[in-house]
């Protein structure tokens, strides 16, 4: 099993600032996202997808063709990474552009929650699917949003301006957007369901 993280770029809005790539064991991209890597002289270890967004495939990079239309390029990439033994994946480019893709990527994250640790990054925030007990550091004064997908029960929080005390959130009824961290370390617990945590930069 690999212990270092994966840098994965999807074909949404690309990052304005490229992270420190020395933190990652491999760099990979799906389909059309490769063009951003090429433009920024970032050579991936491999790229995968159905390649409906690339006119000319690179010759000096491993190509994993995954034409099965029953799954998204993101889902197929996660299976490749899982089969290669990776567990921690930082995902860039999952939001922006077409929002149905963004919602589909959240759906995929839930499907893989028991096999991979996925953390998403965009130009405004980082977000991830919470564990039943989640502690986060370096949060003071940051905007924190709790979004059930579609429901999370018995949520309690420590360190937020508007705390929850064994309360339920349900998409379409009540969600927990635009809260604020009043301490550097916050803690969020819940009993059941699925809960995404968004932390603004």
Coordinates of N, CA, C and O in Angstrom, one line a residue:
X1 N 0.8 -1.2 0.0 CA 0.0 0.0 0.0 C 0.9 1.2 0.0 O 1.9 1.3 0.7
X2 N 0.5 2.2 -0.8 CA 1.2 3.5 -0.9 C 0.8 4.4 0.3 O -0.4 4.5 0.6
X3 N 1.8 5.1 0.9 CA 1.4 6.0 2.0 C 1.3 7.4 1.6 O 0.7 8.2 2.3
X4 N 2.0 7.8 0.5 CA 1.9 9.2 0.1 C 0.7 9.5 -0.7 O 0.0 8.6 -1.2
X5 N 0.4 10.8 -0.9 CA -0.9 11.2 -1.6 C -0.8 11.2 -3.1 O 0.3 11.2 -3.7
X6 N -1.9 11.2 -3.7 CA -2.1 11.3 -5.1 C -2.6 12.7 -5.5 O -3.5 13.2 -4.8
X7 N -2.0 13.3 -6.5 CA -2.6 14.6 -7.1 C -3.4 14.1 -8.3 O -2.9 13.6 -9.3
X8 N -4.7 14.4 -8.2 CA -5.6 14.0 -9.3 C -6.3 15.2 -9.8 O -7.0 16.0 -9.1
X9 N -6.2 15.5 -11.1 CA -6.9 16.6 -11.7 C -8.0 16.2 -12.6 O -7.8 15.4 -13.5
X10 N -9.2 16.7 -12.3 CA -10.4 16.4 -13.2 C -10.6 17.6 -14.1 O -9.9 18.7 -14.0
X11 N -11.5 17.5 -15.0 CA -11.6 18.5 -16.1 C -12.7 19.6 -15.8 O -13.4 20.0 -16.6
X12 N -12.7 20.0 -14.5 CA -13.5 21.1 -14.1 C -12.7 22.4 -14.2 O -11.8 22.5 -15.0
X13 N -13.0 23.3 -13.3 CA -12.2 24.6 -13.2 C -10.8 24.3 -12.6 O -10.7 23.7 -11.5
X14 N -9.7 24.5 -13.4 CA -8.4 24.2 -12.9 C -7.9 25.1 -11.8 O -8.4 26.2 -11.6
X15 N -7.0 24.7 -11.0 CA -6.5 25.5 -9.9 C -5.7 26.7 -10.4 O -4.9 26.6 -11.3
X16 N -5.9 27.8 -9.7 CA -5.2 29.1 -10.0 C -3.8 29.0 -9.4 O -2.9 29.6 -10.0
X17 N -3.6 28.3 -8.3 CA -2.3 28.1 -7.7 C -2.0 26.6 -7.6 O -2.9 25.8 -7.1
X18 N -0.9 26.2 -8.1 CA -0.5 24.8 -8.1 C 0.1 24.4 -6.8 O 1.0 25.2 -6.3
X19 N -0.4 23.4 -6.1 CA 0.2 23.0 -4.8 C 1.6 22.5 -5.0 O 2.1 22.3 -6.1
X20 N 2.2 22.3 -3.8 CA 3.6 21.7 -3.8 C 3.5 20.3 -4.2 O 3.1 19.4 -3.5
X21 N 4.0 20.0 -5.4 CA 3.9 18.6 -6.0 C 4.8 17.6 -5.3 O 4.7 16.4 -5.5
X22 N 5.8 18.1 -4.5 CA 6.7 17.2 -3.8 C 5.9 16.4 -2.7 O 6.4 15.4 -2.3
X23 N 4.7 16.9 -2.4 CA 3.9 16.2 -1.4 C 3.3 14.9 -1.9 O 2.7 14.1 -1.2
X24 N 3.3 14.8 -3.3 CA 2.6 13.7 -3.9 C 3.5 12.6 -4.5 O 4.5 13.0 -5.1
X25 N 3.0 11.4 -4.4 CA 3.8 10.3 -5.0 C 3.6 10.2 -6.5 O 4.5 9.9 -7.2
X26 N 2.3 10.5 -6.9 CA 2.1 10.5 -8.3 C 1.2 11.6 -8.7 O 0.4 12.1 -7.9
X27 N 1.2 12.0 -10.0 CA 0.4 13.0 -10.6 C -0.4 12.3 -11.7 O 0.2 11.6 -12.5
X28 N -1.7 12.5 -11.7 CA -2.5 11.9 -12.8 C -3.7 12.8 -13.1 O -4.0 13.7 -12.4
X29 N -4.3 12.5 -14.2 CA -5.4 13.4 -14.7 C -6.4 12.6 -15.5 O -6.0 11.6 -16.1
X30 N -7.6 13.1 -15.6 CA -8.6 12.4 -16.4 C -8.8 13.2 -17.7 O -8.9 14.4 -17.7
X31 N -8.7 12.5 -18.8 CA -9.1 13.0 -20.1 C -8.6 14.5 -20.4 O -7.4 14.7 -20.4
X32 N -9.6 15.4 -20.6 CA -9.2 16.7 -21.0 C -8.4 17.5 -20.0 O -7.8 18.6 -20.4
X33 N -8.4 17.1 -18.8 CA -7.6 17.8 -17.7 C -6.1 17.8 -18.0 O -5.4 18.6 -17.6
X34 N -5.7 16.8 -18.8 CA -4.3 16.7 -19.2 C -3.8 18.0 -19.9 O -2.6 18.4 -19.7
X35 N -4.7 18.6 -20.6 CA -4.2 19.8 -21.3 C -3.7 20.9 -20.4 O -2.8 21.7 -20.7
X36 N -4.3 21.0 -19.2 CA -3.9 22.0 -18.2 C -2.5 21.6 -17.7 O -1.6 22.5 -17.6
X37 N -2.3 20.3 -17.5 CA -0.9 19.9 -17.0 C 0.1 20.2 -18.1 O 1.2 20.6 -17.8
X38 N -0.2 19.9 -19.3 CA 0.7 20.1 -20.4 C 1.0 21.6 -20.5 O 2.2 22.0 -20.7
X39 N 0.0 22.4 -20.4 CA 0.2 23.9 -20.5 C 1.2 24.4 -19.4 O 2.0 25.3 -19.6
X40 N 1.1 23.8 -18.2 CA 1.9 24.2 -17.1 C 3.1 23.4 -16.9 O 3.7 23.4 -15.8
X41 N 3.5 22.6 -17.9 CA 4.7 21.8 -17.9 C 4.7 20.8 -16.7 O 5.8 20.7 -16.1
X42 N 3.6 20.2 -16.4 CA 3.5 19.2 -15.3 C 3.3 17.9 -16.0 O 2.3 17.6 -16.7
X43 N 4.3 17.0 -15.9 CA 4.2 15.7 -16.5 C 3.5 14.7 -15.6 O 4.1 14.4 -14.5
X44 N 2.4 14.2 -15.9 CA 1.7 13.2 -15.1 C 2.3 11.8 -15.2 O 3.0 11.5 -16.2
X45 N 2.1 11.0 -14.2 CA 2.6 9.6 -14.3 C 1.7 8.8 -15.3 O 2.2 7.9 -16.0
X46 N 0.4 9.1 -15.3 CA -0.5 8.5 -16.3 C -1.7 9.4 -16.4 O -2.0 10.2 -15.6
X47 N -2.5 9.2 -17.5 CA -3.8 9.8 -17.7 C -4.8 8.7 -18.1 O -4.4 7.7 -18.7
X48 N -6.0 8.9 -17.8 CA -7.0 7.9 -18.1 C -8.3 8.6 -18.5 O -8.6 9.8 -18.3
X49 N -9.2 7.8 -19.2 CA -10.5 8.4 -19.6 C -10.9 7.8 -20.9 O -10.3 6.9 -21.5
X50 N -12.1 8.3 -21.4 CA -12.5 7.8 -22.7 C -11.9 8.7 -23.8 O -12.0 8.4 -25.0
X51 N -11.2 9.8 -23.4 CA -10.5 10.7 -24.3 C -11.3 11.3 -25.4 O -10.9 11.4 -26.5
X52 N -12.5 11.7 -25.0 CA -13.4 12.4 -25.9 C -13.1 13.9 -25.9 O -13.7 14.6 -26.6
X53 N -12.2 14.3 -25.0 CA -11.8 15.7 -24.9 C -10.4 16.1 -25.3 O -10.0 17.2 -25.2
X54 N -9.7 15.1 -25.8 CA -8.3 15.3 -26.3 C -8.2 14.9 -27.7 O -8.6 13.8 -28.1
X55 N -7.7 15.8 -28.5 CA -7.5 15.6 -30.0 C -6.2 14.7 -30.2 O -6.3 13.8 -31.0
X56 N -5.1 15.1 -29.6 CA -3.9 14.4 -29.8 C -3.3 13.9 -28.5 O -3.0 14.6 -27.6
X57 N -3.3 12.5 -28.4 CA -2.8 11.9 -27.1 C -1.3 12.0 -27.1 O -0.6 11.9 -28.1
X58 N -0.7 12.3 -25.9 CA 0.8 12.4 -25.7 C 1.4 11.0 -26.0 O 0.8 10.0 -25.7
X59 N 2.6 11.0 -26.4 CA 3.3 9.7 -26.8 C 4.2 9.2 -25.6 O 4.6 8.1 -25.6
X60 N 4.6 10.1 -24.7 CA 5.6 9.8 -23.7 C 5.0 9.6 -22.3 O 5.7 9.7 -21.3
X61 N 3.7 9.4 -22.3 CA 3.0 9.3 -21.0 C 2.1 8.1 -21.0 O 1.5 7.8 -22.1
X62 N 2.0 7.3 -19.9 CA 1.2 6.2 -19.9 C -0.3 6.6 -20.1 O -0.8 7.5 -19.4
X63 N -1.0 5.9 -21.0 CA -2.4 6.1 -21.4 C -3.2 4.9 -20.9 O -2.9 3.8 -21.3
X64 N -4.2 5.2 -20.1 CA -5.1 4.1 -19.7 C -6.5 4.4 -20.2 O -7.2 5.3 -19.8
X65 N -6.8 3.7 -21.3 CA -8.1 4.0 -22.0 C -9.2 3.3 -21.3 O -9.2 2.0 -21.1
X66 N -10.2 4.0 -20.9 CA -11.4 3.5 -20.1 C -12.7 3.9 -20.8 O -13.3 4.9 -20.4
X67 N -13.1 3.2 -21.9 CA -14.2 3.7 -22.7 C -15.6 3.4 -22.1 O -16.6 3.8 -22.7
X68 N -15.7 2.6 -21.0 CA -16.9 2.2 -20.5 C -17.8 3.4 -20.1 O -17.5 4.1 -19.1
X69 N -18.9 3.6 -20.8 CA -19.7 4.8 -20.5 C -20.7 4.6 -19.4 O -21.5 5.5 -19.0
X70 N -20.7 3.4 -18.7 CA -21.5 3.2 -17.6 C -21.0 3.9 -16.3 O -21.6 4.0 -15.3
X71 N -19.7 4.4 -16.4 CA -19.1 5.0 -15.3 C -18.4 6.3 -15.7 O -18.0 6.4 -16.9
X72 N -18.3 7.3 -14.8 CA -17.6 8.5 -15.2 C -16.1 8.3 -15.2 O -15.6 7.4 -14.6
X73 N -15.4 9.3 -15.8 CA -13.9 9.2 -15.9 C -13.4 9.3 -14.4 O -12.4 8.6 -14.1
X74 N -14.0 10.1 -13.6 CA -13.6 10.2 -12.2 C -13.7 8.8 -11.5 O -12.8 8.3 -10.8
X75 N -14.8 8.2 -11.6 CA -15.0 6.9 -11.0 C -14.0 5.8 -11.5 O -13.5 5.0 -10.7
X76 N -13.8 5.8 -12.8 CA -12.9 4.9 -13.4 C -11.5 5.2 -12.9 O -10.7 4.2 -12.7
X77 N -11.1 6.4 -12.8 CA -9.8 6.8 -12.3 C -9.6 6.3 -10.8 O -8.5 5.8 -10.4
X78 N -10.6 6.5 -10.0 CA -10.5 6.0 -8.6 C -10.3 4.5 -8.5 O -9.6 4.0 -7.7
X79 N -11.0 3.8 -9.4 CA -10.8 2.3 -9.4 C -9.3 2.0 -9.8 O -8.7 1.1 -9.2
X80 N -8.8 2.7 -10.7 CA -7.4 2.5 -11.1 C -6.5 2.8 -9.9 O -5.5 2.0 -9.6
X81 N -6.7 3.9 -9.2 CA -5.8 4.2 -8.1 C -6.0 3.2 -7.0 O -5.0 2.8 -6.3
X82 N -7.2 2.8 -6.7 CA -7.4 1.8 -5.7 C -6.7 0.5 -6.0 O -6.1 -0.1 -5.2
X83 N -6.8 0.1 -7.3 CA -6.2 -1.2 -7.7 C -4.7 -1.1 -7.6 O -4.0 -2.1 -7.4
X84 N -4.1 0.1 -7.8 CA -2.7 0.4 -7.7 C -2.2 0.4 -6.2 O -1.0 0.6 -5.9
X85 N -3.2 0.5 -5.3 CA -2.8 0.5 -3.8 C -2.8 1.8 -3.2 O -2.3 2.0 -2.0
X86 N -3.3 2.9 -3.8 CA -3.3 4.2 -3.2 C -4.6 4.4 -2.4 O -5.6 3.8 -2.7
X87 N -4.5 5.2 -1.3 CA -5.6 5.4 -0.4 C -5.9 6.8 -0.2 O -7.1 7.1 0.0
X88 N -5.0 7.7 -0.3 CA -5.2 9.2 -0.1 C -5.1 9.9 -1.4 O -4.0 10.0 -2.0
X89 N -6.2 10.6 -1.8 CA -6.3 11.3 -3.1 C -6.7 12.7 -2.9 O -7.8 12.9 -2.3
X90 N -5.9 13.7 -3.3 CA -6.3 15.1 -3.3 C -6.9 15.4 -4.8 O -6.1 15.2 -5.7
X91 N -8.1 15.8 -4.8 CA -8.8 16.0 -6.1 C -8.9 17.4 -6.4 O -9.5 18.2 -5.6
X92 N -8.4 17.9 -7.6 CA -8.6 19.2 -8.0 C -9.4 19.2 -9.3 O -9.5 18.2 -10.0
X93 N -10.1 20.3 -9.5 CA -10.9 20.4 -10.8 C -12.2 19.6 -10.7 O -12.8 19.3 -11.8
X94 N -12.7 19.4 -9.5 CA -14.0 18.6 -9.4 C -15.2 19.5 -9.5 O -16.3 19.0 -9.7
X95 N -15.0 20.8 -9.3 CA -16.2 21.8 -9.4 C -15.9 22.8 -10.5 O -14.8 22.8 -11.1
X96 N -16.8 23.7 -10.6 CA -16.7 24.7 -11.7 C -17.2 24.1 -13.0 O -17.5 23.0 -13.1
X97 N -17.3 25.0 -14.0 CA -17.8 24.6 -15.3 C -19.2 24.0 -15.1 O -20.1 24.6 -14.6
X98 N -19.4 22.8 -15.6 CA -20.8 22.2 -15.6 C -21.1 21.6 -14.2 O -20.4 20.7 -13.7
X99 N -22.2 22.2 -13.6 CA -22.4 21.8 -12.2 C -23.0 20.4 -12.0 O -23.0 19.9 -10.9
X100 N -23.6 19.8 -13.1 CA -24.0 18.5 -12.9 C -22.8 17.5 -12.7 O -22.9 16.5 -12.0
X101 N -21.6 17.9 -13.3 CA -20.4 17.1 -13.1 C -20.0 17.2 -11.6 O -19.6 16.2 -11.0
X102 N -20.1 18.4 -11.0 CA -19.8 18.6 -9.6 C -20.6 17.7 -8.7 O -20.1 17.0 -7.8
X103 N -22.0 17.8 -8.9 CA -22.8 16.9 -8.1 C -22.5 15.4 -8.3 O -22.6 14.6 -7.4
X104 N -22.3 15.1 -9.6 CA -21.9 13.7 -9.8 C -20.6 13.3 -9.1 O -20.5 12.2 -8.7
X105 N -19.7 14.2 -9.0 CA -18.4 13.9 -8.3 C -18.6 13.7 -6.8 O -18.0 12.9 -6.2
X106 N -19.6 14.5 -6.2 CA -19.9 14.2 -4.8 C -20.6 12.9 -4.6 O -20.3 12.1 -3.7
X107 N -21.4 12.5 -5.6 CA -22.0 11.2 -5.6 C -21.0 10.1 -5.6 O -21.0 9.1 -4.9
X108 N -20.0 10.3 -6.5 CA -18.9 9.3 -6.6 C -18.1 9.2 -5.3 O -17.7 8.1 -4.9
X109 N -17.9 10.4 -4.7 CA -17.1 10.4 -3.4 C -17.8 9.5 -2.4 O -17.1 8.7 -1.6
X110 N -19.1 9.5 -2.3 CA -19.9 8.7 -1.3 C -19.7 7.2 -1.7 O -19.5 6.4 -0.8
X111 N -19.7 6.9 -3.0 CA -19.6 5.5 -3.4 C -18.2 4.9 -3.0 O -18.1 3.7 -2.7
X112 N -17.2 5.8 -2.9 CA -15.8 5.3 -2.6 C -15.4 5.6 -1.2 O -14.2 5.4 -0.8
X113 N -16.3 6.0 -0.3 CA -15.9 6.5 1.0 C -15.3 5.5 1.9 O -14.5 5.8 2.8
X114 N -15.6 4.2 1.7 CA -15.1 3.1 2.5 C -13.8 2.6 2.0 O -13.1 1.7 2.6
X115 N -13.3 3.1 0.8 CA -12.1 2.5 0.2 C -11.0 3.6 0.1 O -9.8 3.2 0.1
X116 N -11.4 4.8 -0.2 CA -10.4 5.9 -0.4 C -10.7 7.1 0.5 O -11.8 7.4 0.8
X117 N -9.6 7.8 0.8 CA -9.8 9.1 1.5 C -9.6 10.2 0.5 O -8.5 10.4 0.0
X118 N -10.7 10.9 0.2 CA -10.7 11.9 -0.9 C -10.9 13.3 -0.2 O -11.8 13.5 0.6
X119 N -10.0 14.2 -0.6 CA -10.1 15.6 -0.2 C -10.1 16.4 -1.5 O -9.2 16.3 -2.3
X120 N -11.2 17.2 -1.6 CA -11.3 18.1 -2.8 C -10.8 19.5 -2.6 O -11.0 20.0 -1.5
X121 N -10.2 20.1 -3.6 CA -9.7 21.4 -3.5 C -10.2 22.2 -4.7 O -10.1 21.7 -5.9
X122 N -10.7 23.4 -4.5 CA -11.0 24.3 -5.7 C -10.4 25.7 -5.3 O -9.7 25.8 -4.4
X123 N -10.7 26.7 -6.1 CA -10.1 28.0 -5.9 C -10.8 28.8 -4.8 O -10.4 29.9 -4.5
X124 N -11.7 28.2 -4.1 CA -12.4 28.9 -3.0 C -12.3 28.1 -1.7 O -12.4 28.7 -0.6
X125 N -12.2 26.8 -1.7 CA -12.4 26.0 -0.5 C -11.8 24.6 -0.7 O -11.4 24.2 -1.8
X126 N -11.7 23.9 0.4 CA -11.5 22.4 0.4 C -12.7 21.8 1.0 O -13.3 22.4 1.9
X127 N -13.0 20.6 0.6 CA -14.2 19.9 1.1 C -14.0 18.4 1.0 O -13.2 17.9 0.2
X128 N -14.7 17.7 1.9 CA -14.5 16.3 2.0 C -15.7 15.7 2.7 O -16.5 16.4 3.4
X129 N -15.9 14.4 2.6 CA -17.0 13.7 3.2 C -16.5 13.4 4.6 O -15.4 12.8 4.9
X130 N -17.3 13.8 5.6 CA -16.9 13.7 7.0 C -17.0 12.3 7.6 O -17.8 11.5 7.2
X131 N -16.0 12.0 8.5 CA -16.2 10.8 9.3 C -17.2 11.1 10.4 O -17.6 12.2 10.6
X132 N -17.7 10.0 11.0 CA -18.7 10.2 12.1 C -18.1 11.1 13.2 O -18.9 11.8 13.9
X133 N -16.8 11.1 13.4 CA -16.2 12.1 14.3 C -15.0 12.7 13.6 O -14.1 12.0 13.2
X134 N -15.1 14.0 13.3 CA -14.1 14.7 12.5 C -13.5 15.9 13.3 O -14.3 16.8 13.7
X135 N -12.2 15.9 13.4 CA -11.5 17.1 14.1 C -10.7 17.8 13.0 O -10.0 17.1 12.2
X136 N -10.8 19.1 13.0 CA -10.1 19.9 11.9 C -9.3 21.0 12.6 O -9.9 21.7 13.5
X137 N -8.1 21.2 12.3 CA -7.2 22.3 12.8 C -7.1 23.4 11.9 O -7.5 23.4 10.7
X138 N -6.5 24.5 12.4 CA -6.2 25.7 11.6 C -7.5 26.3 10.9 O -7.5 26.5 9.7
X139 N -8.5 26.5 11.7 CA -9.8 26.9 11.2 C -10.3 28.3 11.6 O -11.3 28.8 11.0
X140 N -9.7 28.9 12.6 CA -10.2 30.1 13.2 C -10.5 31.1 12.2 O -9.7 31.4 11.3
X141 N -11.7 31.7 12.2 CA -12.2 32.8 11.4 C -12.5 32.3 9.9 O -13.0 33.1 9.1
X142 N -12.4 31.0 9.7 CA -12.8 30.5 8.3 C -14.3 30.2 8.3 O -14.9 29.8 9.3
X143 N -14.8 30.3 7.1 CA -16.2 29.9 6.9 C -16.3 28.4 6.7 O -15.6 27.8 5.9
X144 N -17.2 27.8 7.5 CA -17.4 26.4 7.5 C -18.8 26.1 7.1 O -19.8 26.7 7.7
X145 N -19.0 25.2 6.2 CA -20.4 24.8 5.8 C -20.5 23.3 6.0 O -19.6 22.5 5.6
X146 N -21.7 22.9 6.5 CA -22.0 21.5 6.7 C -23.2 21.2 5.7 O -24.3 21.7 5.9
X147 N -23.0 20.3 4.8 CA -24.0 20.0 3.7 C -24.3 18.6 3.8 O -23.5 17.7 3.4
X148 N -25.5 18.2 4.2 CA -25.9 16.8 4.2 C -26.2 16.3 2.7 O -26.6 17.1 1.9
X149 N -26.0 15.0 2.5 CA -26.2 14.5 1.1 C -26.8 13.2 1.1 O -26.1 12.1 0.9
X150 N -28.1 13.0 1.3 CA -29.1 14.2 1.5 C -29.4 14.4 2.9 O -30.1 15.4 3.3
X151 N -29.0 13.5 3.9 CA -29.4 13.7 5.3 C -28.3 13.2 6.2 O -27.5 12.3 5.9
X152 N -28.1 14.0 7.3 CA -27.2 13.5 8.4 C -27.9 13.8 9.7 O -28.5 14.8 9.9
X153 N -27.8 12.8 10.6 CA -28.6 12.9 11.9 C -27.7 13.0 13.1 O -26.6 12.5 13.2
X154 N -28.3 13.7 14.1 CA -27.7 13.9 15.4 C -26.3 14.5 15.4 O -25.4 14.0 15.9
X155 N -26.3 15.7 14.7 CA -25.0 16.4 14.5 C -24.7 17.3 15.7 O -25.6 18.0 16.2
X156 N -23.5 17.2 16.2 CA -23.0 18.1 17.2 C -21.7 18.8 16.8 O -20.9 18.1 16.1
X157 N -21.5 20.0 17.1 CA -20.3 20.7 16.8 C -19.6 21.4 17.9 O -20.3 21.9 18.9
X158 N -18.3 21.5 17.9 CA -17.6 22.3 18.9 C -16.7 23.3 18.1 O -16.0 22.9 17.1
X159 N -16.7 24.6 18.5 CA -15.8 25.6 17.9 C -16.4 26.4 16.8 O -15.8 27.2 16.1
X160 N -17.7 26.2 16.5 CA -18.4 27.0 15.5 C -19.3 28.1 16.2 O -19.8 27.9 17.3
X161 N -19.4 29.2 15.5 CA -20.2 30.4 16.0 C -21.6 30.0 16.2 O -22.3 30.4 17.2
X162 N -22.2 29.2 15.3 CA -23.6 28.7 15.5 C -23.5 27.2 15.7 O -23.6 26.4 14.7
X163 N -23.5 26.7 16.9 CA -23.3 25.3 17.2 C -24.5 24.5 16.9 O -25.6 25.0 17.0
X164 N -24.3 23.2 16.6 CA -25.4 22.3 16.5 C -25.2 21.3 17.7 O -24.1 20.9 18.1
X165 N -26.4 21.0 18.3 CA -26.4 20.1 19.5 C -27.4 18.9 19.2 O -28.6 19.1 19.4
X166 N -26.8 17.9 18.7 CA -27.6 16.7 18.4 C -28.8 17.0 17.5 O -29.9 16.7 17.7
X167 N -28.5 17.7 16.4 CA -29.5 18.2 15.4 C -29.3 17.5 14.1 O -28.2 17.1 13.7
X168 N -30.4 17.4 13.3 CA -30.4 16.8 12.0 C -30.3 17.9 10.9 O -30.9 19.0 11.1
X169 N -29.7 17.5 9.8 CA -29.7 18.4 8.6 C -30.2 17.5 7.5 O -29.8 16.4 7.3
X170 N -31.0 18.1 6.6 CA -31.6 17.4 5.5 C -31.6 18.3 4.3 O -32.1 19.5 4.4
X171 N -31.0 17.9 3.2 CA -31.0 18.7 2.0 C -32.4 18.9 1.5 O -33.2 18.0 1.4
X172 N -32.8 20.2 1.3 CA -34.1 20.6 0.9 C -35.0 21.0 2.1 O -36.1 21.6 1.9
X173 N -34.5 20.8 3.3 CA -35.2 21.3 4.5 C -34.3 22.2 5.3 O -34.6 23.4 5.5
X174 N -33.1 21.8 5.7 CA -32.2 22.6 6.5 C -30.8 22.1 6.3 O -30.5 20.9 6.4
X175 N -29.9 23.0 5.9 CA -28.5 22.7 5.8 C -27.7 23.7 6.6 O -28.2 24.7 7.0
X176 N -26.4 23.5 6.7 CA -25.6 24.3 7.6 C -24.5 25.1 6.9 O -23.3 25.0 7.2
X177 N -24.9 26.0 6.0 CA -24.0 26.7 5.2 C -23.6 28.0 6.0 O -24.3 28.6 6.8
X178 N -22.4 28.5 5.6 CA -21.9 29.8 6.0 C -21.7 30.0 7.5 O -22.0 31.1 8.1
X179 N -21.4 28.9 8.3 CA -21.0 29.1 9.7 C -19.6 29.6 9.8 O -18.9 29.8 8.7
X180 N -19.1 29.8 11.0 CA -17.8 30.4 11.2 C -17.1 29.7 12.3 O -17.7 29.5 13.4
X181 N -15.8 29.4 12.1 CA -15.0 28.8 13.2 C -14.5 29.9 14.1 O -14.0 30.9 13.7
X182 N -14.8 29.7 15.4 CA -14.4 30.7 16.4 C -13.2 30.2 17.2 O -12.7 30.9 18.1
X183 N -12.8 29.0 17.0 CA -11.5 28.5 17.6 C -10.7 27.9 16.5 O -11.2 27.6 15.4
X184 N -9.4 27.6 16.8 CA -8.5 27.1 15.8 C -8.8 25.6 15.5 O -8.7 25.2 14.3
X185 N -9.3 24.9 16.5 CA -9.6 23.5 16.3 C -11.1 23.3 16.5 O -11.7 23.8 17.4
X186 N -11.8 22.7 15.5 CA -13.2 22.4 15.6 C -13.4 20.9 15.5 O -12.6 20.1 15.1
X187 N -14.6 20.5 16.1 CA -14.9 19.1 16.0 C -16.4 18.9 15.6 O -17.2 19.7 16.1
X188 N -16.6 18.0 14.7 CA -18.0 17.7 14.3 C -18.3 16.2 14.4 O -17.5 15.4 13.9
X189 N -19.4 15.9 15.0 CA -19.7 14.5 15.2 C -21.2 14.3 14.7 O -22.0 15.3 14.7
X190 N -21.5 13.1 14.2 CA -22.9 12.8 13.8 C -23.1 11.3 13.9 O -22.2 10.6 13.9
X191 N -24.4 11.0 13.9 CA -24.7 9.6 14.2 C -24.8 8.8 12.9 O -24.4 7.6 12.8
X192 N -25.5 9.3 11.9 CA -25.7 8.5 10.6 C -26.0 9.5 9.5 O -26.2 10.7 9.6
X193 N -25.9 8.9 8.3 CA -26.1 9.7 7.0 C -24.8 10.1 6.4 O -23.7 9.5 6.7
X194 N -24.8 11.1 5.5 CA -23.6 11.5 4.8 C -23.5 13.1 5.0 O -24.5 13.8 4.7
X195 N -22.3 13.6 5.3 CA -22.2 15.0 5.6 C -20.9 15.5 4.9 O -19.8 14.9 5.2
X196 N -21.0 16.4 4.0 CA -19.8 17.1 3.5 C -19.5 18.3 4.3 O -20.4 19.1 4.7
X197 N -18.2 18.5 4.5 CA -17.7 19.7 5.2 C -16.9 20.5 4.2 O -16.0 20.1 3.5
X198 N -17.3 21.8 4.1 CA -16.6 22.8 3.2 C -15.9 23.8 4.1 O -16.5 24.4 5.0
X199 N -14.6 24.0 3.8 CA -13.8 25.0 4.5 C -13.3 26.0 3.5 O -12.4 25.6 2.7
X200 N -13.7 27.3 3.6 CA -13.2 28.3 2.7 C -11.8 28.6 3.0 O -11.3 28.7 4.1
X201 N -11.0 28.9 1.9 CA -9.6 29.3 2.1 C -9.6 30.6 2.8 O -10.4 31.5 2.7

